[in-house]
Short mmCIF file of C-alpha atoms in Angstrom, two decimals:
data_model
loop_
_atom_site.label_atom_id
_atom_site.label_comp_id
_atom_site.label_asym_id
_atom_site.label_seq_id
_atom_site.Cartn_x
_atom_site.Cartn_y
_atom_site.Cartn_z
CA MET A 1 12.27 -19.73 11.39
CA LYS A 2 11.30 -20.15 7.86
CA LEU A 3 11.76 -15.50 7.12
CA GLU A 4 13.81 -14.74 3.81
CA LYS A 5 16.99 -13.58 4.54
CA GLY A 6 17.44 -10.34 3.03
CA VAL A 7 20.45 -7.64 1.60
CA GLY A 8 21.17 -6.49 5.16
CA PHE A 9 22.35 -2.93 5.81
CA SER A 10 25.78 -3.20 4.81
CA GLY A 11 26.48 -1.59 1.74
CA ALA A 12 23.25 0.37 1.64
CA VAL A 13 25.52 4.03 1.74
CA GLY A 14 27.16 2.86 -1.46
CA ASP A 15 23.74 1.29 -3.14
CA PHE A 16 21.89 4.54 -2.44
CA LYS A 17 24.56 7.03 -4.24
CA ALA A 18 25.56 4.12 -7.10
CA GLN A 19 21.00 3.95 -7.74
CA VAL A 20 19.99 7.13 -6.78
CA SER A 21 18.55 9.32 -9.38
CA SER A 22 15.99 11.88 -10.05
CA ARG A 23 12.72 8.86 -11.39
CA ASN A 24 13.01 6.73 -7.86
CA ILE A 25 13.18 10.17 -5.48
CA GLY A 26 10.28 11.10 -7.72
CA SER A 27 8.22 8.73 -7.17
CA GLY A 28 9.20 8.11 -3.44
CA VAL A 29 7.76 11.91 -3.04
CA VAL A 30 5.41 11.46 -5.32
CA ALA A 31 4.34 8.32 -2.65
CA GLY A 32 4.58 9.64 0.59
CA ILE A 33 2.88 12.65 -0.76
CA PHE A 34 -0.95 10.74 -1.31
CA GLY A 35 0.10 8.58 1.58
CA LEU A 36 -0.34 11.36 3.80
CA SER A 37 -3.20 12.89 1.93
CA ALA A 38 -5.23 9.69 3.16
CA GLY A 39 -5.04 10.54 7.45
CA VAL A 40 -7.72 13.45 6.23
CA ILE A 41 -9.74 9.71 5.23
CA LEU A 42 -8.90 8.41 8.33
CA ILE A 43 -9.60 11.74 10.35
CA SER A 44 -13.14 11.60 8.96
CA VAL A 45 -13.65 8.21 10.21
CA GLY A 46 -12.52 8.63 13.58
CA THR A 47 -14.85 11.92 13.67
CA ALA A 48 -17.90 9.91 11.99
CA ALA A 49 -17.52 7.20 14.50
CA GLY A 50 -17.55 9.90 17.04
CA LEU A 51 -13.77 9.73 18.28
CA GLY A 52 -12.81 12.45 20.32
CA SER A 53 -10.01 14.90 19.01
CA ASP A 54 -7.61 14.40 20.69
CA LEU A 55 -7.81 10.13 20.36
CA ILE A 56 -7.91 10.82 16.19
CA MET A 57 -4.02 13.26 16.34
CA LYS A 58 -2.98 10.45 18.36
CA TRP A 59 -4.03 7.33 15.32
CA VAL A 60 -3.10 9.45 12.78
CA THR A 61 0.58 10.91 14.00
CA SER A 62 1.36 7.43 14.89
CA VAL A 63 0.32 6.16 11.97
CA TYR A 64 2.96 8.17 10.41
CA VAL A 65 5.38 8.59 12.59
CA ILE A 66 5.45 4.53 12.99
CA ALA A 67 4.73 3.26 9.71
CA GLY A 68 7.41 6.33 7.94
CA LEU A 69 11.01 4.50 10.33
CA MET A 70 9.51 0.88 9.41
CA GLY A 71 8.73 1.86 5.94
CA ILE A 72 12.63 3.35 5.78
CA LEU A 73 14.73 0.86 7.27
CA LEU A 74 12.32 -2.38 6.09
CA PRO A 75 13.28 -1.41 2.20
CA ILE A 76 17.50 -1.33 2.54
CA TYR A 77 17.08 -4.27 4.37
CA TYR A 78 15.90 -5.84 1.32
CA ARG A 79 17.02 -3.71 -1.34
CA MET A 80 12.74 -4.29 -2.52
CA PRO A 81 10.84 -1.52 -2.48
CA LEU A 82 8.07 -2.20 0.77
CA PRO A 83 6.77 0.81 1.89
CA MET A 84 5.16 -0.04 4.70
CA ALA A 85 1.35 1.92 5.57
CA ILE A 86 -1.91 1.12 6.98
CA SER A 87 -4.40 -1.71 5.82
CA VAL A 88 -7.82 0.52 5.66
CA PRO A 89 -9.72 -1.56 5.93
CA GLY A 90 -8.13 -2.38 9.64
CA ALA A 91 -9.00 1.33 9.99
CA LEU A 92 -12.87 0.93 9.45
CA LEU A 93 -12.93 -1.74 11.75
CA PHE A 94 -11.27 -0.33 14.55
CA VAL A 95 -12.76 3.07 15.44
CA ALA A 96 -15.87 1.13 15.07
CA THR A 97 -14.58 -1.73 17.62
CA ILE A 98 -13.36 1.80 19.63
CA ALA A 99 -17.13 2.96 20.31
CA SER A 100 -18.69 -0.60 21.06
CA GLN A 101 -15.59 -2.12 22.77
CA GLY A 102 -13.56 0.55 23.55
CA LEU A 103 -9.64 1.82 22.69
CA GLY A 104 -7.43 -0.31 25.47
CA PRO A 105 -9.69 -3.75 24.44
CA THR A 106 -9.30 -2.64 20.57
CA LEU A 107 -5.68 -2.16 20.69
CA GLY A 108 -5.18 -5.49 22.66
CA ALA A 109 -6.95 -7.33 19.48
CA THR A 110 -4.48 -5.12 17.54
CA LEU A 111 -1.68 -6.68 19.85
CA VAL A 112 -2.63 -10.24 19.57
CA ALA A 113 -3.12 -9.81 15.41
CA GLY A 114 -0.23 -8.88 15.42
CA ILE A 115 1.17 -11.84 16.99
CA ILE A 116 -0.69 -14.56 14.94
CA ALA A 117 0.57 -12.44 11.52
CA LEU A 118 4.46 -13.04 13.26
CA ILE A 119 3.39 -16.28 13.76
CA ILE A 120 2.23 -17.56 10.44
CA GLY A 121 5.36 -15.74 8.64
CA LEU A 122 7.86 -17.48 10.87
CA SER A 123 5.79 -20.92 10.10
CA GLY A 124 6.68 -20.38 7.06
CA ALA A 125 3.13 -21.04 6.17
CA MET A 126 2.81 -18.03 3.99
CA GLY A 127 5.48 -19.27 1.23
CA MET A 128 3.72 -22.29 0.81
CA VAL A 129 -0.11 -20.43 -0.29
CA MET A 130 2.01 -17.99 -1.97
CA ARG A 131 3.42 -20.90 -4.21
CA ILE A 132 -0.11 -22.48 -4.03
CA MET A 133 -2.14 -19.99 -5.24
CA PRO A 134 -2.38 -18.70 -9.88
CA MET A 135 -0.66 -16.24 -9.64
CA PRO A 136 -3.14 -14.87 -12.51
CA VAL A 137 -5.80 -14.46 -10.05
CA VAL A 138 -3.81 -12.79 -7.35
CA MET A 139 -3.10 -10.64 -10.00
CA ALA A 140 -6.63 -10.13 -10.76
CA MET A 141 -7.19 -9.18 -7.64
CA VAL A 142 -4.86 -6.57 -6.64
CA ALA A 143 -5.95 -5.01 -10.35
CA GLY A 144 -9.60 -5.03 -8.77
CA ILE A 145 -8.77 -3.02 -6.13
CA LEU A 146 -6.32 -0.17 -8.00
CA LEU A 147 -9.07 -0.44 -10.57
CA SER A 148 -10.67 2.41 -8.51
CA PHE A 149 -7.93 4.63 -8.45
CA GLY A 150 -7.81 4.57 -12.33
CA LEU A 151 -11.57 5.39 -12.00
CA ASN A 152 -11.09 8.22 -10.23
CA MET A 153 -8.43 9.57 -12.00
CA VAL A 154 -10.62 10.54 -15.08
CA ARG A 155 -13.84 11.04 -13.25
CA PRO A 156 -13.62 14.75 -12.87
CA LEU A 157 -12.69 14.74 -16.66
CA GLY A 158 -16.81 15.44 -16.31
CA SER A 159 -16.84 17.56 -12.93
CA ALA A 160 -13.17 19.75 -13.72
CA PHE A 161 -12.37 19.26 -17.15
CA VAL A 162 -10.35 21.96 -17.46
CA PRO A 163 -7.95 21.11 -14.77
CA ALA A 164 -8.12 17.46 -15.41
CA VAL A 165 -6.83 17.81 -19.10
CA ILE A 166 -3.71 20.22 -18.11
CA MET A 167 -3.08 18.10 -14.87
CA ILE A 168 -3.53 14.47 -17.59
CA GLY A 169 -1.82 16.19 -20.48
CA SER A 170 1.41 17.33 -19.02
CA PHE A 171 1.42 13.74 -17.81
CA LEU A 172 1.78 12.88 -21.49
CA LEU A 173 3.88 15.41 -23.05
CA ALA A 174 6.85 14.95 -19.99
CA THR A 175 5.79 10.89 -20.64
CA ARG A 176 6.79 11.98 -24.91
CA PHE A 177 9.11 14.80 -24.52
CA ILE A 178 10.65 14.11 -20.71
CA PRO A 179 11.35 11.25 -20.09
CA LYS A 180 14.03 11.24 -17.65
CA ILE A 181 12.27 13.35 -15.70
CA PRO A 182 9.29 11.05 -14.08
CA ALA A 183 5.66 12.37 -15.40
CA VAL A 184 3.87 12.42 -12.09
CA ILE A 185 6.30 14.91 -10.22
CA VAL A 186 5.84 17.59 -13.51
CA THR A 187 2.27 16.58 -13.00
CA LEU A 188 2.06 17.47 -9.69
CA ALA A 189 4.17 20.88 -10.16
CA VAL A 190 2.07 22.18 -13.04
CA GLY A 191 -1.13 20.47 -10.69
CA VAL A 192 0.13 23.12 -7.60
CA VAL A 193 1.06 25.36 -9.81
CA TYR A 194 -2.90 25.55 -11.09
CA LEU A 195 -3.84 25.45 -7.54
CA LEU A 196 -1.93 29.05 -6.79
CA ILE A 197 -3.40 30.60 -10.05
CA THR A 198 -6.77 29.58 -9.78
CA GLY A 199 -7.17 31.45 -5.46
CA VAL A 200 -6.60 27.84 -3.54
CA ASP A 201 -6.65 29.46 -0.32
CA PHE A 202 -3.41 28.37 2.45
CA SER A 203 -3.61 30.85 4.50
CA SER A 204 -5.34 28.95 7.11
CA VAL A 205 -2.07 26.63 7.05
CA ARG A 206 -0.38 26.77 10.94
CA PHE A 207 2.65 24.67 12.20
CA VAL A 208 2.23 22.05 14.21
CA VAL A 209 4.41 19.06 16.35
CA ASP A 210 3.42 15.91 17.72
CA TYR A 211 4.40 12.56 18.85
CA PRO A 212 3.48 8.93 19.15
CA ARG A 213 2.23 8.26 22.45
CA PHE A 214 2.42 5.25 24.81
CA VAL A 215 -0.72 3.45 25.84
CA MET A 216 -1.03 0.13 27.85
CA PRO A 217 -3.43 -2.60 25.37
CA GLU A 218 -5.77 -4.03 27.59
CA PHE A 219 -8.08 -8.12 26.77
CA THR A 220 -10.80 -8.68 26.42
CA LEU A 221 -12.37 -12.39 24.18
CA SER A 222 -15.13 -10.54 23.13
CA ALA A 223 -12.50 -7.42 22.01
CA ILE A 224 -10.54 -10.46 20.11
CA LEU A 225 -12.97 -12.23 18.51
CA ALA A 226 -14.91 -8.91 17.61
CA TYR A 227 -11.65 -6.99 15.81
CA GLY A 228 -8.06 -8.99 16.65
CA ILE A 229 -9.25 -11.70 14.54
CA PRO A 230 -10.91 -10.21 11.40
CA LEU A 231 -7.36 -8.56 11.54
CA ALA A 232 -5.56 -11.40 11.58
CA VAL A 233 -7.67 -11.64 8.13
CA ILE A 234 -6.55 -8.86 7.03
CA LEU A 235 -3.19 -8.94 7.02
CA VAL A 236 -2.64 -12.82 6.33
CA GLY A 237 -5.61 -12.80 3.28
CA MET A 238 -5.33 -9.71 2.24
CA GLU A 239 -2.27 -7.64 2.94
CA THR A 240 0.34 -9.78 2.31
CA PRO A 241 -1.55 -11.30 -0.87
CA ALA A 242 -2.28 -7.77 -2.31
CA ALA A 243 2.09 -7.34 -1.69
CA VAL A 244 3.19 -10.58 -2.69
CA GLY A 245 0.89 -9.55 -5.93
CA ILE A 246 2.21 -6.07 -7.49
CA LEU A 247 5.71 -6.92 -6.30
CA ARG A 248 5.35 -10.22 -8.73
CA SER A 249 3.94 -8.09 -11.03
CA GLN A 250 7.06 -5.58 -11.28
CA GLN A 251 9.64 -8.31 -12.24
CA TYR A 252 10.67 -9.63 -7.99
CA LEU A 253 9.86 -12.94 -7.69
CA SER A 254 12.13 -13.73 -4.64
CA ILE A 255 9.62 -12.16 -2.81
CA PRO A 256 9.91 -12.91 1.00
CA ALA A 257 6.19 -13.49 1.63
CA ASN A 258 6.96 -14.78 4.84
CA SER A 259 9.07 -12.14 5.72
CA ILE A 260 6.73 -9.19 4.47
CA THR A 261 3.56 -11.06 7.11
CA ALA A 262 5.65 -11.49 10.09
CA VAL A 263 6.94 -7.56 9.28
CA ASN A 264 2.39 -7.21 9.42
CA GLY A 265 3.06 -8.72 12.23
CA VAL A 266 5.63 -6.74 14.27
CA GLY A 267 4.59 -3.73 12.97
CA SER A 268 0.61 -4.14 14.44
CA ILE A 269 2.36 -5.56 18.04
CA ILE A 270 4.49 -1.83 17.73
CA SER A 271 1.32 0.05 16.83
CA ALA A 272 -0.68 -1.62 20.20
CA PHE A 273 1.13 0.07 22.10
CA PHE A 274 0.84 4.12 20.10
CA HIS A 275 -2.71 4.03 19.38
CA LEU A 276 -2.48 2.75 15.86
CA HIS A 277 -4.10 -0.12 14.70
CA THR A 278 -1.89 -1.82 12.58
CA ALA A 279 1.17 -0.74 10.73
CA CYS A 280 1.52 -2.83 7.51
CA ILE A 281 3.53 -2.99 3.63
CA SER A 282 0.55 -0.44 1.70
CA ALA A 283 -0.07 -2.52 -1.57
CA LEU A 284 -1.02 1.08 -2.87
CA MET A 285 2.52 2.87 -2.17
CA LEU A 286 4.24 -0.52 -3.60
CA ALA A 287 2.85 -0.07 -6.83
CA MET A 288 3.71 2.95 -6.75
CA CYS A 289 7.12 2.37 -6.04
CA SER A 290 8.20 -0.49 -7.68
CA SER A 291 6.29 0.92 -11.29
CA PRO A 292 8.65 1.61 -14.68
CA GLU A 293 7.32 5.53 -13.20
CA ALA A 294 10.15 4.66 -10.23
CA GLY A 295 14.02 4.11 -13.32
CA LYS A 296 15.73 1.28 -12.72
CA HIS A 297 14.50 -1.89 -11.72
CA SER A 298 17.58 -2.12 -8.84
CA GLY A 299 17.27 0.99 -7.63
CA ARG A 300 12.99 1.02 -7.01
CA TRP A 301 13.38 0.79 -3.18
CA ILE A 302 14.78 4.19 -3.03
CA ALA A 303 11.23 5.41 -3.78
CA ALA A 304 9.72 3.71 -0.35
CA SER A 305 12.92 4.45 1.51
CA ILE A 306 11.85 7.86 0.33
CA ALA A 307 8.52 7.83 1.09
CA GLY A 308 8.82 6.35 4.37
CA LEU A 309 11.40 9.28 5.31
CA ILE A 310 8.74 11.42 4.37
CA TRP A 311 5.95 9.67 6.28
CA LEU A 312 8.11 10.28 9.72
CA VAL A 313 8.94 13.73 9.47
CA GLY A 314 5.00 14.47 7.94
CA GLY A 315 3.93 12.24 10.48
CA ILE A 316 5.22 14.94 13.14
CA ILE A 317 4.22 17.88 12.14
CA TYR A 318 0.41 16.59 10.48
CA GLY A 319 -1.70 18.94 12.29
CA SER A 320 -0.07 21.46 9.77
CA LEU A 321 -0.52 18.50 6.66
CA VAL A 322 -4.09 18.28 7.86
CA THR A 323 -4.83 21.56 7.02
CA VAL A 324 -3.38 22.10 3.33
CA PHE A 325 -5.34 18.30 2.35
CA GLN A 326 -9.00 19.95 3.82
CA VAL A 327 -7.63 23.17 1.84
CA THR A 328 -6.81 20.66 -1.92
CA PRO A 329 -9.75 20.00 -4.31
CA ALA A 330 -10.42 16.47 -4.44
CA TYR A 331 -9.40 15.93 -7.80
CA PHE A 332 -5.36 16.83 -6.99
CA ILE A 333 -4.66 13.91 -5.12
CA ALA A 334 -7.14 11.11 -6.65
CA ILE A 335 -5.13 12.50 -11.16
CA ILE A 336 -2.04 12.14 -9.63
CA ALA A 337 -2.45 8.54 -7.98
CA GLY A 338 -4.25 7.12 -10.75
CA LEU A 339 -0.92 8.81 -13.22
CA ALA A 340 0.68 6.90 -10.58
CA LEU A 341 -0.66 3.72 -10.49
CA ALA A 342 -1.49 2.99 -14.15
CA ARG A 343 1.40 1.47 -15.83
CA VAL A 344 0.85 -0.66 -12.07
CA LEU A 345 -2.38 -2.00 -13.33
CA TYR A 346 -1.79 -2.28 -17.12
CA SER A 347 0.81 -5.01 -16.02
CA LEU A 348 -1.39 -5.96 -13.46
CA MET A 349 -3.92 -6.64 -15.55
CA SER A 350 -1.92 -7.80 -18.63
CA THR A 351 -0.89 -10.94 -16.61
CA ALA A 352 -4.12 -11.51 -15.48
CA PHE A 353 -5.93 -12.22 -18.81
CA SER A 354 -3.17 -13.22 -20.99
CA GLY A 355 -2.87 -17.28 -20.74
CA ARG A 356 -4.38 -19.37 -17.81
CA PHE A 357 -6.61 -19.55 -15.06
CA GLN A 358 -9.27 -16.87 -17.29
CA MET A 359 -12.65 -17.71 -15.30
CA GLY A 360 -10.85 -17.29 -11.69
CA ALA A 361 -9.25 -14.40 -12.51
CA ILE A 362 -12.53 -12.62 -13.94
CA PHE A 363 -14.51 -13.67 -10.77
CA ALA A 364 -11.30 -12.20 -8.74
CA PHE A 365 -11.15 -9.21 -10.65
CA LEU A 366 -15.13 -8.38 -10.30
CA ILE A 367 -15.17 -9.65 -6.77
CA ALA A 368 -12.42 -6.93 -5.63
CA ALA A 369 -13.51 -3.99 -7.22
CA SER A 370 -16.61 -4.33 -5.55
CA GLY A 371 -16.09 -3.41 -2.41
CA ILE A 372 -18.65 -6.71 -0.76
CA GLN A 373 -18.18 -7.58 2.72
CA ILE A 374 -18.98 -10.82 4.57
CA LEU A 375 -19.20 -11.52 7.52
CA GLY A 376 -16.88 -8.42 7.97
CA ILE A 377 -13.77 -9.11 5.55
CA GLY A 378 -13.16 -7.14 2.20
CA ALA A 379 -13.40 -8.12 -1.28
CA ALA A 380 -10.00 -8.47 -1.79
CA PHE A 381 -9.79 -11.79 0.75
CA TRP A 382 -12.71 -13.29 -0.33
CA SER A 383 -11.19 -12.54 -4.36
CA LEU A 384 -9.01 -14.76 -4.05
CA VAL A 385 -11.13 -17.16 -2.04
CA PHE A 386 -14.02 -17.25 -4.41
CA GLY A 387 -11.11 -16.80 -7.05
CA ALA A 388 -9.13 -19.82 -6.92
CA ILE A 389 -12.20 -22.05 -5.94
CA ILE A 390 -13.79 -21.30 -9.58
CA SER A 391 -10.55 -21.53 -11.41
CA LEU A 392 -11.13 -25.79 -9.55
CA ILE A 393 -14.34 -26.23 -11.09
CA VAL A 394 -13.82 -24.75 -14.57
CA GLU A 395 -10.46 -24.67 -15.39
CA PRO A 396 -8.09 -27.85 -13.80
CA GLN A 397 -6.21 -28.10 -16.34
CA ASP A 398 -4.19 -25.24 -15.34
CA PHE A 399 -3.26 -26.34 -12.27
CA LYS A 400 -1.05 -28.63 -13.66
CA THR A 401 1.52 -26.48 -15.77
CA GLY A 402 0.09 -22.90 -13.70
CA GLU A 403 3.17 -20.30 -12.96
CA SER A 404 2.93 -19.80 -9.14
CA VAL A 405 3.11 -16.15 -7.73
CA ILE A 406 6.26 -16.18 -5.73
CA GLU A 407 9.51 -18.52 -7.83
CA ASP A 408 11.92 -20.42 -5.60
CA ASP A 409 14.69 -19.40 -7.68
CA PRO A 410 15.97 -15.69 -8.16
CA GLN A 411 17.72 -16.97 -10.63
CA LYS A 412 15.21 -17.70 -12.85
CA ALA A 413 14.22 -13.95 -13.31
CA PRO A 414 15.01 -11.65 -16.43
CA SER A 415 17.15 -8.99 -16.82
CA ARG A 416 15.28 -6.31 -15.45
CA ASP A 417 17.58 -2.88 -16.26
#
């Protein structure tokens, strides 16, 4: 096996006490709330695809409970911000496949995809690929993915000017004058006060408790070809590189690329038995938990575990929370997410466009930002493929002196605290 070893669970309580801070707690809360809000998107997608409400709630509940539980444990073991969530491209493909193949075969294909990702992780192949892949191309790909969140943060200035100015202004003022308090938490509090003052009605919220339900997958060749193989490509070719790229942008050099891939596989295998399409390391939540907003470098893993705890609890009562998110204006979550990701986006773009592989990086950025799909596979994967090919053609000399995405020697890492 080629899996990278983590710090382990021993000593976790002591490390938590020594490293916990208002900043990593705040970032974990923001990441957790942002992730919970995405459940509304899953419900909308499932409804549009004609899935029954009972199946949709089983799916969404499993998303948060399973990913939340894994998301608590994984950051503790590695002492790195590795929050678990789901693959959004995989979710879209999941509901489409259920409509044509049925639930059982689609979950069977999920199991196959998980096994493929696990085997690739155990083989050590992912670590080798990430050592070959040019770092600026990977950084540009992740920046392209996150760009839409930055744009969605400023768009409310045209449609909801007053709350947008209040929320963004509170973030900037908190950053300048009260740096010890997470600015995003201040913005979240200010935004909630604004919603209450302006009369947003939360009276329809009701308390509901639910748990993941076991189901036995089925297997058909057509479902494996239509969904299992593409999902494996998403897990290995999109989710792992995005996670590795974000960690690298935040100066994590000893990155467990093989383990990330294997964990994505294990998460998908477990998911197949609980109405879920996958559980994998989330690039967006990872960006929030690993950013400077989360405090000292050594304690950012706490943010990821807190986000996992919020998901676990939130999943059990998600029938209640979904009503809250449905009555919350869209600009609220968009601004919070954009502000939480702003520094990460800056870091990614600085790394991507400040040195070698410039042509490959700009094409990777544009392709990832475009959101195109080719052969049913999303833009993130193709941005890496075309970015690397373009660099090989236009700037082959950069491969002789280029910097890889991950380092073998963790002692090369700069001081980060």
